[in-house]
Short mmCIF file of C-alpha atoms and ligand atoms in Angstrom, two decimals:
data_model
loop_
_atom_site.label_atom_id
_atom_site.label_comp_id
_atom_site.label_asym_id
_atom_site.label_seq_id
_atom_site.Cartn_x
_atom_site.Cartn_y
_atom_site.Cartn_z
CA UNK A 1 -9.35 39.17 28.31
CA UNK A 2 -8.39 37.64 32.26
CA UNK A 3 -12.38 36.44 32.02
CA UNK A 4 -12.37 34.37 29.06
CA UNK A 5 -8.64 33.07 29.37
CA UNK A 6 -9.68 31.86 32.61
CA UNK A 7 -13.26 29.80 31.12
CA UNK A 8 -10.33 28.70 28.11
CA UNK A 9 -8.13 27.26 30.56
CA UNK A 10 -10.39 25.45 32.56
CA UNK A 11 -12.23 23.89 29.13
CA UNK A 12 -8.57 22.61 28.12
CA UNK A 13 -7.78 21.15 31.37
CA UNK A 14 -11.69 19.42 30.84
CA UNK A 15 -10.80 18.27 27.47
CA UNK A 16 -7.40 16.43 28.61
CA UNK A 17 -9.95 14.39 30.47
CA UNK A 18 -12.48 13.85 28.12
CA UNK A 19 -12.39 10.88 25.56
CA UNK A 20 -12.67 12.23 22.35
CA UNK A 21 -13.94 15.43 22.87
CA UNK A 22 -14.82 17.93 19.40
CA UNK A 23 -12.24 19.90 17.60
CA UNK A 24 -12.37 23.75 19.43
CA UNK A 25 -13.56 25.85 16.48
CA UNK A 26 -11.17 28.66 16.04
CA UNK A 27 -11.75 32.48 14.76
CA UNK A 28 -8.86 35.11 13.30
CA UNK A 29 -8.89 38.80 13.17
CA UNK A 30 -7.38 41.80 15.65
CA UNK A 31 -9.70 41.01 18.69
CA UNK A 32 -8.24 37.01 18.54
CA UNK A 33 -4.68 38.19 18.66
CA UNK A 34 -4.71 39.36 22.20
CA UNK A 35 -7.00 36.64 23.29
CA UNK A 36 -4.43 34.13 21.81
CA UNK A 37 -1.64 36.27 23.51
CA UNK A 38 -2.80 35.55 26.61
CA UNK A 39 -4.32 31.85 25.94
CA UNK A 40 -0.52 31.11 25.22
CA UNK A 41 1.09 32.89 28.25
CA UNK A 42 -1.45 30.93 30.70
CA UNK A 43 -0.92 27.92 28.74
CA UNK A 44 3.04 28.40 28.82
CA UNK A 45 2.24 28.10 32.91
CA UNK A 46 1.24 24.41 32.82
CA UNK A 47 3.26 21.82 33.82
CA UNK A 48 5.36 19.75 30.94
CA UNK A 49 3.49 17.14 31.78
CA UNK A 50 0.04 19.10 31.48
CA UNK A 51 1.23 20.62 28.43
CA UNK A 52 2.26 17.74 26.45
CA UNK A 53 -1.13 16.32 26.97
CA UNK A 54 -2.88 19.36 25.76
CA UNK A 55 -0.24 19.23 23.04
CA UNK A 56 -0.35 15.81 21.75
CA UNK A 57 -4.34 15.97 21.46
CA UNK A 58 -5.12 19.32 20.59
CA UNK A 59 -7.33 19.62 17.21
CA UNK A 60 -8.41 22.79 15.39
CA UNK A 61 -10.69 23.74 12.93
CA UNK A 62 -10.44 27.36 11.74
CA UNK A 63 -13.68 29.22 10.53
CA UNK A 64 -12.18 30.67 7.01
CA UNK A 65 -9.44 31.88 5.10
CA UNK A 66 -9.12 34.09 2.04
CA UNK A 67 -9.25 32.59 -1.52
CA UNK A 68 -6.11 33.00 -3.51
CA UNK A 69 -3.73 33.30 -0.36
CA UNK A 70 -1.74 30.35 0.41
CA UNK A 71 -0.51 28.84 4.33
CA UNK A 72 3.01 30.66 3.77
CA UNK A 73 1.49 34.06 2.81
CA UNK A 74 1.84 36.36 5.67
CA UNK A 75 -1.67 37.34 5.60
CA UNK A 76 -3.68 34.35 5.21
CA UNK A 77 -5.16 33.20 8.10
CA UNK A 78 -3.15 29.73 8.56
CA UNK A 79 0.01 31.60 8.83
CA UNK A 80 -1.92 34.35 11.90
CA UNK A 81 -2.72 30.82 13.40
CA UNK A 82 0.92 29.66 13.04
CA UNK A 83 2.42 32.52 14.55
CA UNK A 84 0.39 32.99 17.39
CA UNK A 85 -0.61 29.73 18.28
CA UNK A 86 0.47 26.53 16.87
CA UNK A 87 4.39 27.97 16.95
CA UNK A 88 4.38 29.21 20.68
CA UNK A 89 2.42 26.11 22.27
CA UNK A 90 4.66 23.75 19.83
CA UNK A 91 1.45 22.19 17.49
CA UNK A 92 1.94 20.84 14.60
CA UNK A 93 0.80 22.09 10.95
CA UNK A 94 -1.52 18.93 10.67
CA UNK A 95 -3.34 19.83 14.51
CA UNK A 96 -4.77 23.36 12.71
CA UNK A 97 -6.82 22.57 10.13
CA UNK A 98 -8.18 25.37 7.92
CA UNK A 99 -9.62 25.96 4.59
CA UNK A 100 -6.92 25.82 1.70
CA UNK A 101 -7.07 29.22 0.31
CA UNK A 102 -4.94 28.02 -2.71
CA UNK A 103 -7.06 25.27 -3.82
CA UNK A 104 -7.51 25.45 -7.31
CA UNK A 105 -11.32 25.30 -7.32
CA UNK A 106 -12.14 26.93 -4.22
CA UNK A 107 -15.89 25.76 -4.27
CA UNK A 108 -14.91 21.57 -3.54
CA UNK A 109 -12.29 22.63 -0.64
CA UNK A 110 -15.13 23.95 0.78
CA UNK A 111 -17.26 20.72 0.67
CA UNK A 112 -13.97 19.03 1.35
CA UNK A 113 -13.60 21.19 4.49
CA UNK A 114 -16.81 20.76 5.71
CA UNK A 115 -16.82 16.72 5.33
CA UNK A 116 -13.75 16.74 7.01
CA UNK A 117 -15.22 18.96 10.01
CA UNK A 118 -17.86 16.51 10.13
CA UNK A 119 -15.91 13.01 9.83
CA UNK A 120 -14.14 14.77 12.92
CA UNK A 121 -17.25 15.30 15.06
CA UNK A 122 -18.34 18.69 14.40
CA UNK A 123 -17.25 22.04 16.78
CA UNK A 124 -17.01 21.62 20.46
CA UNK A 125 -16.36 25.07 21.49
CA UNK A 126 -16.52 27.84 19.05
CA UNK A 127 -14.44 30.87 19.40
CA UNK A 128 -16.03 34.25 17.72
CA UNK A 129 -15.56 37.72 16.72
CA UNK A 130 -18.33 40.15 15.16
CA UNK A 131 -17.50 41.62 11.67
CA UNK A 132 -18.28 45.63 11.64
CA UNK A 133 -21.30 44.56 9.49
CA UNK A 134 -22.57 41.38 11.71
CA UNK A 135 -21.24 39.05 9.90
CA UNK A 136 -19.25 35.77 11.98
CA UNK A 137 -16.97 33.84 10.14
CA UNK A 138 -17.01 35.68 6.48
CA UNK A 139 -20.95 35.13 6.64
CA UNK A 140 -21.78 38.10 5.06
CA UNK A 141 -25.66 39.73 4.98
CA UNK A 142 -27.62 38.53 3.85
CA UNK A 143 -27.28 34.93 5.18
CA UNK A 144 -29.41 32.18 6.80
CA UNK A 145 -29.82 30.11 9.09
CA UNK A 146 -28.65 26.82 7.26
CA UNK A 147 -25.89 28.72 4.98
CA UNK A 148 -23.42 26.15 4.82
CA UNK A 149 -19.52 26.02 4.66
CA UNK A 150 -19.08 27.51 0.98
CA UNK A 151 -16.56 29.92 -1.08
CA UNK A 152 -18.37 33.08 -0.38
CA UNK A 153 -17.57 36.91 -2.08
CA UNK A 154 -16.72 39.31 0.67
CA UNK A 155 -18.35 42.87 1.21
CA UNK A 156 -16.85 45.96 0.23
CA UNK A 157 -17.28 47.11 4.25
CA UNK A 158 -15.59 43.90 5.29
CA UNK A 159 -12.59 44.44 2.64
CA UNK A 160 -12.45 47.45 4.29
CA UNK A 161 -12.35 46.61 7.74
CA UNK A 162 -9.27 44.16 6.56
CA UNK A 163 -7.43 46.22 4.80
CA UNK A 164 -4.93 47.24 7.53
CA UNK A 165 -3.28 43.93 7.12
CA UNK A 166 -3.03 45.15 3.31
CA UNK A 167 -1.00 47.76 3.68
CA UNK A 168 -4.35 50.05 3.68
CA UNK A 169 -5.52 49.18 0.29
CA UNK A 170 -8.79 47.18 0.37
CA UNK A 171 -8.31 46.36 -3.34
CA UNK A 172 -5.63 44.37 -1.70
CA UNK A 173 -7.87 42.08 0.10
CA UNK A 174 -8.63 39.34 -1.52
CA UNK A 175 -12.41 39.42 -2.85
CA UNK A 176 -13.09 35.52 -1.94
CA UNK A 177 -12.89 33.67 1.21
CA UNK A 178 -13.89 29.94 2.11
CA UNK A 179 -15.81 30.21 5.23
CA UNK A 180 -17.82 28.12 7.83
CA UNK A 181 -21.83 28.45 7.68
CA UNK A 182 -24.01 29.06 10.10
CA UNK A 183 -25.10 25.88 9.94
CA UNK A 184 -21.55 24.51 10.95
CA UNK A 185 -21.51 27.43 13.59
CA UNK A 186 -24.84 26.42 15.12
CA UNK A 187 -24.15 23.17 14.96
CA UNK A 188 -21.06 23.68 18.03
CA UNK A 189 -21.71 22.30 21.38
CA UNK A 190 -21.23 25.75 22.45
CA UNK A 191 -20.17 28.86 21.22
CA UNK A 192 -18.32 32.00 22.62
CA UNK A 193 -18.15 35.48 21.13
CA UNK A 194 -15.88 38.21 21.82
CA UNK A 195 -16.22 41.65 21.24
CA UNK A 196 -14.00 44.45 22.12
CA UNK A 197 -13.70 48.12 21.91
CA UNK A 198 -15.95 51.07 20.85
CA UNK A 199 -16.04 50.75 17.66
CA UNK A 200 -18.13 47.53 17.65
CA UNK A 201 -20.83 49.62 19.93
CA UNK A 202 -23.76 50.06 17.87
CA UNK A 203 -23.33 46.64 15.48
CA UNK A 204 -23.23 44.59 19.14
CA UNK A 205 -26.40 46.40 19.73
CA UNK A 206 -27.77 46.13 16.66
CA UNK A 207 -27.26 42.08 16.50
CA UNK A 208 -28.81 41.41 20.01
CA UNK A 209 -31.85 44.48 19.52
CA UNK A 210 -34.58 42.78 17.87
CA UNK A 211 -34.48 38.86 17.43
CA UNK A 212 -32.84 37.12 14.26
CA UNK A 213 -32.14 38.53 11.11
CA UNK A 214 -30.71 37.38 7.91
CA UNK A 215 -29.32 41.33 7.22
CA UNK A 216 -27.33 40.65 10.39
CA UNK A 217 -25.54 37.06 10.57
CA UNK A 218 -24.56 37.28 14.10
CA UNK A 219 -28.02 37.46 15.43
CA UNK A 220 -28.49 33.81 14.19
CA UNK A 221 -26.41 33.03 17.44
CA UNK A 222 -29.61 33.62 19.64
CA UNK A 223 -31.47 30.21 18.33
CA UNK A 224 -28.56 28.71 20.28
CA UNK A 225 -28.76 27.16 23.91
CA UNK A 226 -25.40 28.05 24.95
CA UNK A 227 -23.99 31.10 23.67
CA UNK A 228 -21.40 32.96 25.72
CA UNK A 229 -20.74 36.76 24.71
CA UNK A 230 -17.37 38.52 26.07
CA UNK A 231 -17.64 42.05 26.13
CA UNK A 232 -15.26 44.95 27.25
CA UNK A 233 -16.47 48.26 28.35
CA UNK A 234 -15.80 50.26 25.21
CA UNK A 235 -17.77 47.69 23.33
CA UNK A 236 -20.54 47.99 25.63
CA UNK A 237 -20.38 52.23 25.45
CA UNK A 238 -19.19 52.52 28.66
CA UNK A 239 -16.34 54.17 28.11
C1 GLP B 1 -13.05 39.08 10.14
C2 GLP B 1 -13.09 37.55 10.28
C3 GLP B 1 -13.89 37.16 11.48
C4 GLP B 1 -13.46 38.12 12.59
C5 GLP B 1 -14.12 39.44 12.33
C6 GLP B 1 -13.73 40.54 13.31
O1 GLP B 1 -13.30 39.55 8.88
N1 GLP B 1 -13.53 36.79 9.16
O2 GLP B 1 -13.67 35.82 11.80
O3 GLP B 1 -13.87 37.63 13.82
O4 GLP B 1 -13.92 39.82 11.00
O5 GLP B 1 -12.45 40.99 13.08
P1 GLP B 1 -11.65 41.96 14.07
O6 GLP B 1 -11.43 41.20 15.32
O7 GLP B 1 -10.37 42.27 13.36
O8 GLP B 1 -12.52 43.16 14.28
#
């Protein structure tokens, strides 16, 4: 994670000096947690000064969150984002923005999320991580180019891969989730991905093997200019 944290810190320390720069675009899930970890710690490092700049301007968009789960829940996504980020580098509620997962009609939040990602400029920097079956955000296969942000039903695999949170039971997870599109993710300035550890081996491979492909969202990241993918070893098959 030293790698990326390093490229993070030196983008935030950019942005304090940048009028108006884009909201960062901002991505749950295990690989995020140490990445945020040790965002936080370097952060934590910056003068008070330094820090209450970053602080005072610092806007978020999130990619998704589940339907049916609201902020307070301990497994929706706004509450992840509270506790590892907004709570240790002191940000306010208001500085996250996500999707509300316990909007009554899930379908407008999503067009209200998306207008309000767009009245606010769009993604500047996108943060990542690849689902076990290539999806990016809750894009799930198959999915185009120009999907857009929507309320989207989740895959069985994806429950799945989730359920930990759940107490093991993917019935648990909820079946719904508001999401970014593709369209919102290609539209960032630029975009990084991470992806860690041997068990994302042959879907890493899979996305990058053989140009883009609607069974395998992720690849739809090559049709952009500046794409930066962080890889460990194990996730490469190197160890
Ligand atoms: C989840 C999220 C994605 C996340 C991905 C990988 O379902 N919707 O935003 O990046 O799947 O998750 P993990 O890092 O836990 O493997």
């Amino acid at each position: 994670m030293d790698a990326i944290v390093d490229d993070w810190e030196g983008q935030l320390r950019k942005r304090l000096n940048t009028v108006a720069p884009r909201p960062l675009g901002l991505a749950t899930g295990r690989t995020m947690e140490l990445f945020y970890a040790a965002l936080v710690r370097r952060l934590q490092q910056w003068s008070g000064s330094d820090l209450e700049r970053l602080r005072s301007g610092w806007l978020s968009f999130n990619l998704d969150e589940y339907v049916g789960l609201s902020s307070t829940h301990a497994n929706s996504f706004a509450f992840y984002m509270k506790q590892r980020l907004a709570d240790p580098l002191g940000l306010l509620p208001e500085q996250l923005h996500l999707p509300d997962g316990a909007a009554a009609q899930p379908d407008l939040e999503a067009r209200r999320y998306s207008q309000e990602l767009q009245r606010a400029g769009g993604i500047g920097l996108q943060l990542l991580g690849l689902g076990g079956n290539g999806h990016i955000g809750f894009n799930e296969p198959p999915c185009g180019a120009d999907a857009p942000c929507r309320c989207v039903q989740l895959c069985a695999a994806t429950r799945e891969q989730n359920a930990a949170a759940f107490g093991g039971v993917s019935d648990q997870v909820p079946a719904r989730a508001i999401t970014l599109g593709i369209a919102e993710i290609l539209a960032a300035q630029e975009l990084h991905l991470i992806v860690t550890g041997a068990t994302k081996t042959e879907i890493l491979r899979r996305v990058f093997a053989n140009g883009c492909d609607p069974s395998l969202p992720a690849s739809w990241l090559l049709r952009h200019p500046r794409v930066r993918l962080w890889v460990d070893d194990a996730a490469l098959g190197l160890r």
